[in-house]
Amino acid sequence: MSMNPGGSEGRLLTVLERSWRPVALLIACFAVWWAITSTRLVPPYLVPSPGTTLGVMTEKSSYLWQHTWVTTYETVLGFVIAVVIGVLAAVVMVYSTTVEKTLYPVLLFAQVIPKIAIAPLFVVWLGFGLTPKVVVAVLIAFFPVVISMVTGLKSVDPEMLQLAATMGASPLKTFAKIRFPASLPHLFSGLKVAVTLAVTGAVVGEFVGANEGLGFVILQANGNLDTPMLFAGLLVMSLIGVVLFVLVEIAEQLMLPWHASRRGEAATTTL
Amino acid sequence: MKGNLEAERTPGAATAVAAVELDAVAVRFRAKKKEVTALRDVSLSVAPGEFVSIVGPSGCGKSTLLKLVSGLLRPSAGGVRLFGEAVGGTRHDIGYVFQRAALLEWRSARRNILLQAEMRGMPAAEAGRRADELIEMTGLTGFEDALPHELSGGMQQRVALCRALLHRPPVLLMDEPFGALDALTREQMNVELHRIWRETGTTVLLVTHSIAESVYLANRVLVMTARPGTVAEIIDVDLPGSRDYAETMSQPPFAEATGRIRDLLGAATATD
Ligand SMILES: Nc1ncnc2c1ncn2[C@@H]1O[C@H](COP(=O)(O)OP(=O)(O)O)[C@@H](O)[C@H]1O
Ligand SMILES: [Mg+2]
């Protein structure tokens, strides 16, 4: 057993250690982008320079903010609904083989249907408002949640469950004190995938019919051949995904400190 | 001692009812068409407060035997009784320790021990006192708040033992509890388990692969044959109640018992 290297100082070090590579890569990408545009290899109406794009972002910041909030709201709402339904479905599936056998093919079918192909249908059914975007986000984020939760609930040490039986524990207590907490590390890995997919879902929903949101911004910019605005929209959209992903990671570390510390010890990477 | 136990085995002896009684038990598993006989015609009577070790080749049904006693598994034939009462379902008056400590990794050592109390709905204050008592008895003091992954294998097994003893079970079942520990830690754990058994007076069934361990700890050793598991012989260990580790090893009855077990297991040349 090795001792953990010092508390907060050690943690800061690992954060730096873990994040310097992606940050360096990001800077390199911006440098290449800047180089391409400043050498006029590509005409600016096809690829605007980082400067122009950032300029648009500050100039039209209130316009962008307004649409960013719409997309964020749809994403988060879709994600939360997907988590609630996904977790409940997983619990029912794990406790009933009949339900599992019935539901699994349906889930798989729902998963393999290209969401972009059925999104127009939701617009027809549910109109241009918030609902169809949230529905697409839920549909796309739901699958990783169910799969990871089912895997998590099934990953419990069978000896632990036998032990619970000798303790005379009720199924509810066994679930609350053993199965559910044991499944959380798996669930969180699914949540990280789901939250990024939820952004895609919301934007796909906006593409097929909307008058607000970043998907709408991008379509408009495309129509006007306003590539700086298009790039700005794309950048903000990616930022939403990254920020939500990081928020889920922070939630994971707060809720499962035992898992995080253990993972650190095993020296495995998160991504 | 021996005569005493013989008397208890005769039916109708009302003097002292056996803590654990297996009566011509058989267990058959059906695994994909093929039927596997894990245990055949196993009979055993364990007196209250007695320590019985179980040794035998891998796959001979040692774990199966403990599962029968706990009621986690039903026999295909024969009867299982705990304190004279037929075992009908999973028993709640036993303590169980597995080879892997099976601790909840998000709970501290103390809270892992208290899981037993929470599951049973024991009064918190009483459970807390009992946990502290066991923590002291097993030398876990100072490690109460450590998470399982911060504990050594020996410490983890101590936590599992405390958890198994929290509700003062009249019967303790241990399935190769020290199998994953290094030799030195294992010796320490043997000495501690011996002391704890003397202090608690609980009936113990211990499955082990170590012949020395089986003899040092037990009143009797049940030696089993390879699959299908049957009783090869039940050996009486003629050693004093309180045993010093090094001293016990050098005593003639120890060598006698270990030698006999080694012969039975067909491992005369094995070094233990
Ligand atoms: N649930 C089960 N289904 C089928 N076969 C089993 C099951 N449990 C144990 N067995 C078989 O019964 C035999 C005895 O198993 P076990 O009691 O675990 O042996 P031991 O603990 O002595 O190594 C083994 O051959 C094993 O493969
Ligand atoms: Mg076994």
Coordinates of C-alpha atoms and ligand atoms in Angstrom, one line a residue:
Chain A
M1 CA 0.0 0.0 0.0
S2 CA 1.6 3.3 -1.0
M3 CA 0.5 6.5 0.6
N4 CA -1.3 9.1 -1.3
P5 CA 0.9 12.1 -2.3
G6 CA -0.3 15.1 -0.2
G7 CA -3.9 16.3 -0.2
S8 CA -4.9 19.4 -2.2
E9 CA -1.4 20.0 -3.5
G10 CA -1.2 16.5 -4.9
R11 CA -4.6 16.9 -6.5
L12 CA -3.6 20.2 -8.2
L13 CA -0.5 18.5 -9.5
T14 CA -2.5 15.6 -11.0
V15 CA -5.0 18.1 -12.5
L16 CA -2.2 20.0 -14.2
E17 CA -0.6 16.7 -15.3
R18 CA -3.8 15.5 -16.8
S19 CA -4.8 18.7 -18.5
W20 CA -1.6 20.1 -20.0
R21 CA -1.7 17.8 -23.0
P22 CA -5.2 18.6 -24.2
V23 CA -4.6 22.3 -23.6
A24 CA -1.4 22.2 -25.6
L25 CA -3.2 20.4 -28.4
L26 CA -6.0 23.0 -28.3
I27 CA -3.4 25.8 -28.6
A28 CA -1.8 23.9 -31.5
C29 CA -5.1 23.6 -33.3
F30 CA -5.7 27.4 -33.0
A31 CA -2.2 28.0 -34.2
V32 CA -2.7 25.8 -37.3
W33 CA -6.1 27.5 -37.9
W34 CA -4.5 30.9 -37.6
A35 CA -1.6 29.9 -39.9
I36 CA -3.9 28.6 -42.6
T37 CA -6.0 31.7 -42.6
S38 CA -3.2 34.3 -42.3
T39 CA -1.3 32.8 -45.1
R40 CA -4.4 33.0 -47.2
L41 CA -4.1 29.3 -48.2
V42 CA -7.9 29.3 -47.9
P43 CA -10.1 32.3 -48.8
P44 CA -11.6 33.9 -45.6
Y45 CA -15.2 33.4 -46.8
L46 CA -14.6 29.7 -46.5
V47 CA -12.5 29.6 -43.3
P48 CA -12.6 32.8 -41.2
S49 CA -9.5 33.6 -39.1
P50 CA -9.6 33.0 -35.3
G51 CA -9.5 36.7 -34.9
T52 CA -12.6 37.3 -37.1
T53 CA -14.5 34.5 -35.3
L54 CA -13.7 35.8 -31.9
G55 CA -14.6 39.3 -33.1
V56 CA -18.0 38.1 -34.1
M57 CA -18.4 36.4 -30.8
T58 CA -17.8 39.6 -28.8
E59 CA -19.7 41.8 -31.3
K60 CA -22.8 39.6 -31.4
S61 CA -22.4 38.3 -27.9
S62 CA -26.0 39.0 -26.7
Y63 CA -27.4 37.3 -29.8
L64 CA -25.2 34.3 -29.2
W65 CA -25.9 34.2 -25.5
Q66 CA -29.6 34.2 -26.1
H67 CA -29.4 31.2 -28.4
T68 CA -26.8 29.4 -26.3
W69 CA -29.2 29.5 -23.4
V70 CA -32.0 27.9 -25.5
T71 CA -29.7 25.0 -26.6
T72 CA -28.3 24.5 -23.1
Y73 CA -31.8 24.4 -21.6
E74 CA -33.0 21.8 -24.2
T75 CA -29.8 19.8 -23.6
V76 CA -29.9 19.8 -19.9
L77 CA -33.7 19.1 -19.8
G78 CA -33.2 16.2 -22.2
F79 CA -30.3 14.9 -20.3
V80 CA -32.1 14.9 -17.0
I81 CA -35.2 13.2 -18.4
A82 CA -33.0 10.6 -20.1
V83 CA -31.2 9.9 -16.8
V84 CA -34.4 9.5 -14.8
I85 CA -36.1 7.2 -17.3
G86 CA -32.8 5.4 -18.1
V87 CA -32.0 4.6 -14.5
L88 CA -35.6 3.5 -13.7
A89 CA -35.7 1.3 -16.8
A90 CA -32.3 -0.3 -15.9
V91 CA -33.5 -1.1 -12.3
V92 CA -36.7 -2.7 -13.6
M93 CA -34.7 -4.7 -16.2
V94 CA -32.2 -5.9 -13.7
Y95 CA -34.9 -7.2 -11.3
S96 CA -37.1 -8.8 -14.0
T97 CA -35.7 -11.0 -16.7
T98 CA -39.1 -10.9 -18.5
V99 CA -39.0 -7.1 -18.7
E100 CA -35.3 -7.2 -19.7
K101 CA -36.0 -9.7 -22.6
T102 CA -39.0 -7.6 -23.7
L103 CA -37.4 -4.2 -23.4
Y104 CA -33.9 -4.9 -24.7
P105 CA -34.9 -5.4 -28.4
V106 CA -37.1 -2.3 -28.3
L107 CA -34.3 -0.3 -26.8
L108 CA -31.8 -1.5 -29.4
F109 CA -34.3 -0.7 -32.2
A110 CA -34.8 2.8 -30.8
Q111 CA -31.1 3.2 -30.6
V112 CA -30.2 2.1 -34.2
I113 CA -32.9 4.3 -35.8
P114 CA -31.0 7.4 -37.0
K115 CA -32.4 10.2 -34.9
I116 CA -31.8 12.7 -37.6
A117 CA -34.2 10.8 -39.8
I118 CA -37.0 10.7 -37.3
A119 CA -36.5 14.3 -36.0
P120 CA -38.7 15.8 -38.8
L121 CA -41.5 13.5 -37.6
F122 CA -41.3 15.0 -34.1
V123 CA -41.6 18.5 -35.6
V124 CA -44.8 17.4 -37.4
W125 CA -46.2 15.8 -34.2
L126 CA -45.0 18.3 -31.6
G127 CA -44.5 21.6 -33.4
F128 CA -41.6 24.1 -33.5
G129 CA -41.3 24.6 -29.7
L130 CA -39.1 23.2 -27.0
T131 CA -40.6 19.7 -26.9
P132 CA -39.3 18.1 -30.1
K133 CA -35.7 19.2 -29.3
V134 CA -35.9 17.7 -25.8
V135 CA -37.4 14.5 -27.2
V136 CA -34.6 14.0 -29.6
A137 CA -32.0 14.8 -26.9
V138 CA -33.7 12.2 -24.6
L139 CA -33.8 9.6 -27.3
I140 CA -30.1 10.0 -28.1
A141 CA -28.9 10.2 -24.5
F142 CA -31.1 7.5 -23.1
F143 CA -29.2 4.5 -24.4
P144 CA -25.8 4.9 -22.8
V145 CA -27.6 5.6 -19.5
V146 CA -29.6 2.4 -19.5
I147 CA -26.6 0.3 -20.7
S148 CA -24.2 1.6 -18.1
M149 CA -26.8 1.4 -15.3
V150 CA -27.7 -2.2 -16.2
T151 CA -24.0 -3.1 -16.3
G152 CA -23.4 -1.4 -13.0
L153 CA -26.3 -3.1 -11.2
K154 CA -25.1 -6.4 -12.5
S155 CA -21.5 -5.8 -11.5
V156 CA -22.2 -6.3 -7.8
D157 CA -20.1 -9.0 -6.1
P158 CA -22.4 -12.1 -5.8
E159 CA -20.8 -12.8 -2.4
M160 CA -21.8 -9.4 -1.2
L161 CA -25.5 -10.2 -2.1
Q162 CA -25.2 -13.6 -0.3
L163 CA -23.8 -11.8 2.7
A164 CA -26.8 -9.4 2.6
A165 CA -29.1 -12.4 2.5
T166 CA -27.5 -13.8 5.7
M167 CA -28.0 -10.4 7.3
G168 CA -31.7 -10.7 6.7
A169 CA -31.7 -7.6 4.6
S170 CA -34.9 -6.6 2.7
P171 CA -34.5 -6.3 -1.1
L172 CA -35.0 -2.5 -0.7
K173 CA -32.2 -2.2 1.8
T174 CA -29.9 -4.4 -0.3
F175 CA -30.6 -2.1 -3.3
A176 CA -30.2 1.1 -1.4
K177 CA -27.0 0.2 0.6
I178 CA -25.3 -2.2 -1.9
R179 CA -26.5 -2.4 -5.4
F180 CA -27.2 1.2 -6.2
P181 CA -24.0 2.7 -4.8
A182 CA -22.0 -0.1 -6.4
S183 CA -23.5 0.8 -9.8
L184 CA -22.6 4.5 -9.6
P185 CA -19.1 4.3 -11.2
H186 CA -20.6 2.6 -14.2
L187 CA -23.5 5.0 -14.4
F188 CA -21.2 8.0 -14.4
S189 CA -19.2 6.7 -17.3
G190 CA -22.5 6.4 -19.2
L191 CA -23.6 9.9 -18.1
K192 CA -20.4 11.4 -19.5
V193 CA -21.2 9.9 -22.9
A194 CA -24.9 10.8 -22.6
V195 CA -24.4 14.5 -21.8
T196 CA -22.3 15.1 -24.9
L197 CA -24.8 13.2 -27.0
A198 CA -27.6 15.3 -25.5
V199 CA -26.1 18.4 -27.1
T200 CA -26.1 16.7 -30.4
G201 CA -29.7 15.7 -29.9
A202 CA -30.8 19.2 -29.1
V203 CA -29.0 20.7 -32.1
V204 CA -30.4 18.0 -34.4
G205 CA -33.9 18.9 -33.1
E206 CA -33.2 22.5 -33.9
F207 CA -31.9 21.8 -37.4
V208 CA -35.2 20.3 -38.5
G209 CA -37.3 23.2 -37.4
A210 CA -36.6 26.0 -35.0
N211 CA -36.5 29.8 -34.7
E212 CA -34.1 29.8 -31.8
G213 CA -31.1 27.9 -30.5
L214 CA -27.5 27.4 -31.9
G215 CA -28.8 25.0 -34.5
F216 CA -30.9 27.8 -35.8
V217 CA -28.0 30.2 -35.6
I218 CA -25.8 27.9 -37.7
L219 CA -28.5 27.3 -40.3
Q220 CA -29.1 31.1 -40.6
A221 CA -25.4 31.8 -40.9
N222 CA -25.1 29.1 -43.5
G223 CA -27.9 30.6 -45.5
N224 CA -26.3 34.1 -45.4
L225 CA -22.8 32.7 -46.2
D226 CA -21.8 34.2 -42.9
T227 CA -19.0 31.8 -42.1
P228 CA -17.6 33.8 -39.1
M229 CA -20.9 33.5 -37.4
L230 CA -21.1 29.8 -38.4
F231 CA -17.8 29.1 -36.8
A232 CA -18.7 31.1 -33.7
G233 CA -21.8 28.9 -33.4
L234 CA -19.8 25.7 -33.7
L235 CA -17.3 26.9 -31.1
V236 CA -20.0 27.8 -28.6
M237 CA -21.8 24.5 -29.2
S238 CA -18.6 22.5 -28.5
L239 CA -18.0 24.6 -25.4
I240 CA -21.5 23.6 -24.1
G241 CA -20.5 19.9 -24.5
V242 CA -17.2 20.4 -22.8
V243 CA -18.6 22.4 -19.9
L244 CA -21.4 19.9 -19.3
F245 CA -19.0 17.0 -19.5
V246 CA -16.7 18.6 -16.9
L247 CA -19.7 19.3 -14.7
V248 CA -20.6 15.6 -14.7
E249 CA -17.0 14.8 -13.9
I250 CA -17.0 17.2 -11.0
A251 CA -20.3 15.6 -9.7
E252 CA -18.7 12.2 -10.0
Q253 CA -15.7 13.3 -7.9
L254 CA -18.0 14.8 -5.3
M255 CA -20.3 11.9 -5.1
L256 CA -17.7 9.1 -5.5
P257 CA -14.6 10.3 -3.8
W258 CA -13.7 6.7 -3.0
H259 CA -13.8 5.8 -6.6
A260 CA -11.8 8.7 -7.8
S261 CA -9.0 8.1 -5.3
R262 CA -9.0 4.5 -6.1
R263 CA -8.7 5.2 -9.8
G264 CA -5.9 7.6 -9.2
E265 CA -4.0 4.8 -7.4
A266 CA -4.6 2.4 -10.2
A267 CA -3.0 5.0 -12.5
T268 CA -5.7 4.6 -15.2
T269 CA -6.9 7.5 -17.4
T270 CA -10.4 8.8 -17.4
L271 CA -10.9 9.6 -21.0
Chain B
M1 CA -14.0 -35.1 24.7
K2 CA -14.4 -37.7 21.9
G3 CA -16.8 -39.8 23.9
N4 CA -18.8 -36.7 24.7
L5 CA -19.3 -35.8 21.0
E6 CA -20.1 -39.4 20.1
A7 CA -22.9 -39.2 22.7
E8 CA -24.3 -36.1 21.1
R9 CA -24.4 -37.7 17.7
T10 CA -26.8 -40.3 18.8
P11 CA -30.4 -39.2 18.1
G12 CA -32.5 -38.3 21.1
A13 CA -29.6 -37.2 23.3
A14 CA -31.4 -34.3 25.0
T15 CA -28.4 -33.3 27.0
A16 CA -26.9 -30.8 24.5
V17 CA -28.3 -30.2 21.1
A18 CA -25.7 -29.9 18.3
A19 CA -25.0 -26.4 17.0
V20 CA -24.6 -27.7 13.4
E21 CA -25.8 -31.1 12.2
L22 CA -25.5 -32.5 8.7
D23 CA -27.3 -35.8 8.2
A24 CA -26.4 -37.9 5.1
V25 CA -26.4 -34.7 3.0
A26 CA -26.0 -34.8 -0.8
V27 CA -25.8 -31.9 -3.2
R28 CA -26.2 -32.3 -7.0
F29 CA -25.8 -29.4 -9.4
R30 CA -27.3 -29.4 -12.8
A31 CA -24.9 -27.5 -15.1
K32 CA -25.9 -27.7 -18.8
K33 CA -27.3 -31.2 -19.2
K34 CA -24.5 -32.7 -17.1
E35 CA -25.2 -33.4 -13.5
V36 CA -22.4 -32.8 -11.0
T37 CA -22.5 -34.4 -7.6
A38 CA -20.7 -31.9 -5.3
L39 CA -21.4 -33.7 -2.0
R40 CA -22.4 -37.3 -1.2
D41 CA -23.4 -38.7 2.1
V42 CA -21.8 -36.1 4.3
S43 CA -22.7 -36.4 8.0
L44 CA -21.2 -34.1 10.7
S45 CA -22.2 -33.0 14.1
V46 CA -20.6 -29.9 15.7
A47 CA -21.1 -29.2 19.4
P48 CA -21.8 -25.6 20.5
G49 CA -18.6 -23.7 20.9
E50 CA -16.6 -26.2 18.9
F51 CA -14.1 -25.3 16.2
V52 CA -14.1 -27.6 13.2
S53 CA -11.7 -27.1 10.3
I54 CA -12.6 -28.5 6.9
V55 CA -9.8 -29.5 4.4
G56 CA -10.0 -31.2 1.1
P57 CA -8.9 -30.9 -2.5
S58 CA -10.2 -28.0 -4.6
G59 CA -13.7 -28.5 -5.9
C60 CA -14.6 -31.2 -3.4
G61 CA -17.5 -29.2 -2.0
K62 CA -16.1 -27.3 1.0
S63 CA -17.8 -24.0 0.0
T64 CA -21.0 -25.9 -0.8
L65 CA -21.0 -27.4 2.7
L66 CA -20.8 -24.0 4.3
K67 CA -23.6 -22.7 2.0
L68 CA -25.8 -25.6 3.2
V69 CA -25.2 -24.7 6.8
S70 CA -26.1 -21.0 6.1
G71 CA -29.2 -22.1 4.1
L72 CA -28.0 -20.2 1.0
L73 CA -28.2 -23.6 -0.7
R74 CA -30.7 -26.5 -0.1
P75 CA -29.4 -30.1 -0.1
S76 CA -30.6 -32.5 -2.8
A77 CA -30.9 -35.2 -0.1
G78 CA -30.4 -35.4 3.7
G79 CA -31.0 -32.9 6.4
V80 CA -29.3 -29.8 7.8
R81 CA -30.1 -28.6 11.3
L82 CA -28.9 -25.6 13.3
F83 CA -29.4 -26.0 17.1
G84 CA -31.9 -28.8 16.4
E85 CA -34.0 -26.7 13.9
A86 CA -34.2 -27.8 10.3
V87 CA -32.6 -25.2 8.0
G88 CA -35.4 -24.1 5.7
G89 CA -34.1 -20.9 4.1
T90 CA -31.2 -18.5 4.5
R91 CA -30.3 -18.3 8.2
H92 CA -29.8 -14.9 9.8
D93 CA -28.1 -16.3 13.0
I94 CA -24.8 -16.9 11.4
G95 CA -21.7 -14.9 10.5
Y96 CA -20.0 -15.4 7.2
V97 CA -16.4 -14.6 6.1
F98 CA -15.3 -15.2 2.5
Q99 CA -11.8 -15.5 1.0
R100 CA -12.3 -12.0 -0.5
A101 CA -13.2 -9.6 2.2
A102 CA -16.2 -8.4 0.1
L103 CA -16.2 -4.9 1.6
L104 CA -18.2 -2.0 0.3
E105 CA -15.4 0.2 -1.1
W106 CA -17.2 3.5 -0.4
R107 CA -17.6 2.7 3.3
S108 CA -15.0 3.2 5.9
A109 CA -13.8 0.2 7.9
R110 CA -16.2 1.0 10.8
R111 CA -19.2 1.6 8.5
N112 CA -18.5 -1.7 6.7
I113 CA -18.7 -3.4 10.1
L114 CA -21.9 -1.5 10.9
L115 CA -23.5 -2.7 7.7
Q116 CA -24.5 -5.8 9.6
A117 CA -26.4 -3.7 12.1
E118 CA -28.0 -1.5 9.5
M119 CA -29.3 -4.5 7.5
R120 CA -30.7 -6.1 10.7
G121 CA -32.2 -2.9 12.1
M122 CA -30.1 -3.2 15.3
P123 CA -30.3 -0.2 17.6
A124 CA -27.5 2.2 16.5
A125 CA -26.0 2.9 20.0
E126 CA -25.7 -0.8 20.8
A127 CA -24.3 -1.6 17.4
G128 CA -21.8 1.2 17.8
R129 CA -20.6 0.0 21.1
R130 CA -20.2 -3.6 19.8
A131 CA -18.3 -2.4 16.7
D132 CA -15.9 -0.5 18.9
E133 CA -15.4 -3.5 21.1
L134 CA -14.6 -5.7 18.0
I135 CA -12.4 -3.0 16.5
E136 CA -10.3 -3.1 19.6
M137 CA -10.4 -6.9 19.8
T138 CA -9.1 -7.3 16.3
G139 CA -6.5 -4.5 16.5
L140 CA -8.2 -2.3 14.0
T141 CA -8.0 0.7 16.3
G142 CA -6.8 3.7 14.3
F143 CA -8.1 2.3 11.0
E144 CA -11.8 2.9 11.7
D145 CA -12.1 5.6 9.1
A146 CA -9.9 4.1 6.4
L147 CA -11.5 3.0 3.2
P148 CA -11.0 -0.6 2.1
H149 CA -8.5 0.2 -0.6
E150 CA -6.3 1.9 2.0
L151 CA -6.2 -1.2 4.1
S152 CA -3.8 -4.2 3.7
G153 CA -5.3 -7.6 2.9
G154 CA -5.0 -8.7 6.5
M155 CA -6.7 -5.5 7.8
Q156 CA -9.5 -6.0 5.2
Q157 CA -10.1 -9.5 6.5
R158 CA -10.2 -8.2 10.1
V159 CA -13.0 -5.8 9.0
A160 CA -14.8 -8.7 7.4
L161 CA -14.4 -10.7 10.6
C162 CA -15.7 -7.9 12.8
R163 CA -18.7 -7.5 10.4
A164 CA -19.4 -11.3 10.8
L165 CA -19.3 -11.1 14.6
L166 CA -21.2 -7.9 15.2
H167 CA -24.5 -9.6 15.9
R168 CA -22.9 -12.2 18.2
P169 CA -23.8 -15.1 15.9
P170 CA -23.8 -18.5 17.6
V171 CA -22.2 -20.0 14.4
L172 CA -19.4 -18.5 12.4
L173 CA -18.7 -19.8 8.8
M174 CA -15.3 -19.0 7.3
D175 CA -14.5 -19.9 3.7
E176 CA -10.7 -19.8 3.2
P177 CA -10.6 -16.4 4.9
F178 CA -6.8 -16.2 5.0
G179 CA -6.2 -17.8 1.6
A180 CA -5.1 -14.5 0.0
L181 CA -2.7 -13.4 2.7
D182 CA 1.0 -13.7 2.9
A183 CA 2.4 -16.4 5.3
L184 CA 3.4 -14.0 8.1
T185 CA 0.1 -12.2 8.1
R186 CA -1.7 -15.5 8.0
E187 CA 0.1 -16.7 11.2
Q188 CA -0.9 -13.5 12.9
M189 CA -4.5 -13.9 11.9
N190 CA -4.5 -17.5 13.1
V191 CA -3.3 -16.4 16.5
E192 CA -5.9 -13.7 16.6
L193 CA -8.7 -15.9 15.4
H194 CA -7.8 -18.5 18.1
R195 CA -8.0 -15.8 20.8
I196 CA -11.2 -14.4 19.4
W197 CA -12.8 -17.8 19.3
R198 CA -11.8 -18.4 22.9
E199 CA -13.2 -15.0 23.9
T200 CA -16.5 -15.2 22.1
G201 CA -17.2 -19.0 22.5
T202 CA -18.9 -19.1 19.1
T203 CA -19.1 -22.3 17.0
V204 CA -16.8 -22.1 14.0
L205 CA -16.6 -23.9 10.7
L206 CA -13.4 -23.0 8.9
V207 CA -12.6 -24.1 5.4
T208 CA -8.8 -23.9 4.7
H209 CA -6.1 -25.2 2.4
S210 CA -3.5 -25.0 5.1
I211 CA -3.0 -28.2 7.1
A212 CA -1.1 -26.4 9.8
E213 CA -3.9 -23.8 10.1
S214 CA -6.6 -26.4 10.2
V215 CA -4.9 -28.2 13.1
Y216 CA -3.7 -25.2 15.1
L217 CA -7.2 -23.7 15.3
A218 CA -9.5 -26.7 15.5
N219 CA -11.0 -29.2 18.0
R220 CA -11.6 -31.5 15.0
V221 CA -10.6 -31.5 11.4
L222 CA -13.0 -32.8 8.7
V223 CA -10.9 -34.2 5.9
M224 CA -12.8 -34.6 2.6
T225 CA -12.2 -36.7 -0.5
A226 CA -12.1 -35.4 -4.0
R227 CA -15.3 -35.0 -6.1
P228 CA -17.8 -36.1 -5.2
G229 CA -17.0 -34.8 -1.8
T230 CA -17.4 -37.3 1.0
V231 CA -16.0 -37.5 4.5
A232 CA -12.6 -39.2 4.4
E233 CA -12.1 -38.9 8.2
I234 CA -12.8 -36.7 11.1
I235 CA -9.6 -36.2 13.1
D236 CA -9.6 -35.2 16.7
V237 CA -6.9 -32.7 17.6
D238 CA -5.5 -33.5 21.0
L239 CA -4.1 -30.1 21.9
P240 CA -4.9 -27.8 24.9
G241 CA -7.7 -25.3 24.7
S242 CA -5.4 -22.3 24.8
R243 CA -2.6 -22.6 22.3
D244 CA 0.6 -20.7 21.8
Y245 CA 1.5 -20.7 18.1
A246 CA 5.2 -21.7 18.2
E247 CA 4.7 -24.1 21.1
T248 CA 1.7 -25.8 19.5
M249 CA 3.7 -26.5 16.3
S250 CA 6.4 -28.4 18.3
Q251 CA 4.0 -30.6 20.2
P252 CA 3.6 -34.3 19.2
P253 CA -0.2 -34.2 18.8
F254 CA 0.2 -31.4 16.2
A255 CA 2.7 -33.4 14.2
E256 CA 0.5 -36.5 14.5
A257 CA -2.6 -34.7 13.3
T258 CA -0.9 -32.9 10.4
G259 CA 0.8 -36.1 9.4
R260 CA -2.5 -38.0 9.3
I261 CA -4.2 -35.2 7.2
R262 CA -1.3 -35.1 4.8
D263 CA -1.6 -38.9 4.3
L264 CA -5.3 -38.6 3.8
L265 CA -4.9 -35.9 1.2
G266 CA -2.3 -38.0 -0.6
A267 CA 0.2 -35.3 -0.2
A268 CA 2.8 -37.0 1.9
T269 CA 5.7 -35.2 0.3
A270 CA 4.0 -31.8 0.3
T271 CA 5.7 -29.1 2.4
D272 CA 3.4 -26.9 4.3
Ligands
LIG1 N1 -23.8 -23.1 -8.6 C1 -23.2 -24.2 -9.1 N2 -23.6 -24.8 -10.2 C2 -22.9 -25.9 -10.7 N3 -21.9 -26.4 -10.1 C3 -21.4 -25.9 -9.0 C4 -22.0 -24.8 -8.4 N4 -21.4 -24.5 -7.2 C5 -20.4 -25.4 -7.1 N5 -20.4 -26.3 -8.2 C6 -19.5 -27.4 -8.4 O1 -19.6 -28.2 -7.2 C7 -18.3 -28.6 -6.8 C8 -17.9 -28.2 -5.5 O2 -17.7 -26.8 -5.4 P1 -17.2 -26.0 -4.2 O3 -18.1 -26.3 -3.0 O4 -17.1 -24.5 -4.5 O5 -15.8 -26.6 -4.0 P2 -14.6 -26.2 -3.0 O6 -15.0 -25.0 -2.2 O7 -14.3 -27.4 -2.2 O8 -13.4 -25.8 -3.9 C9 -17.3 -28.1 -7.9 O9 -17.0 -29.1 -8.8 C10 -18.1 -27.0 -8.5 O10 -17.7 -26.9 -9.9
MG2 MG -14.4 -23.0 -2.2

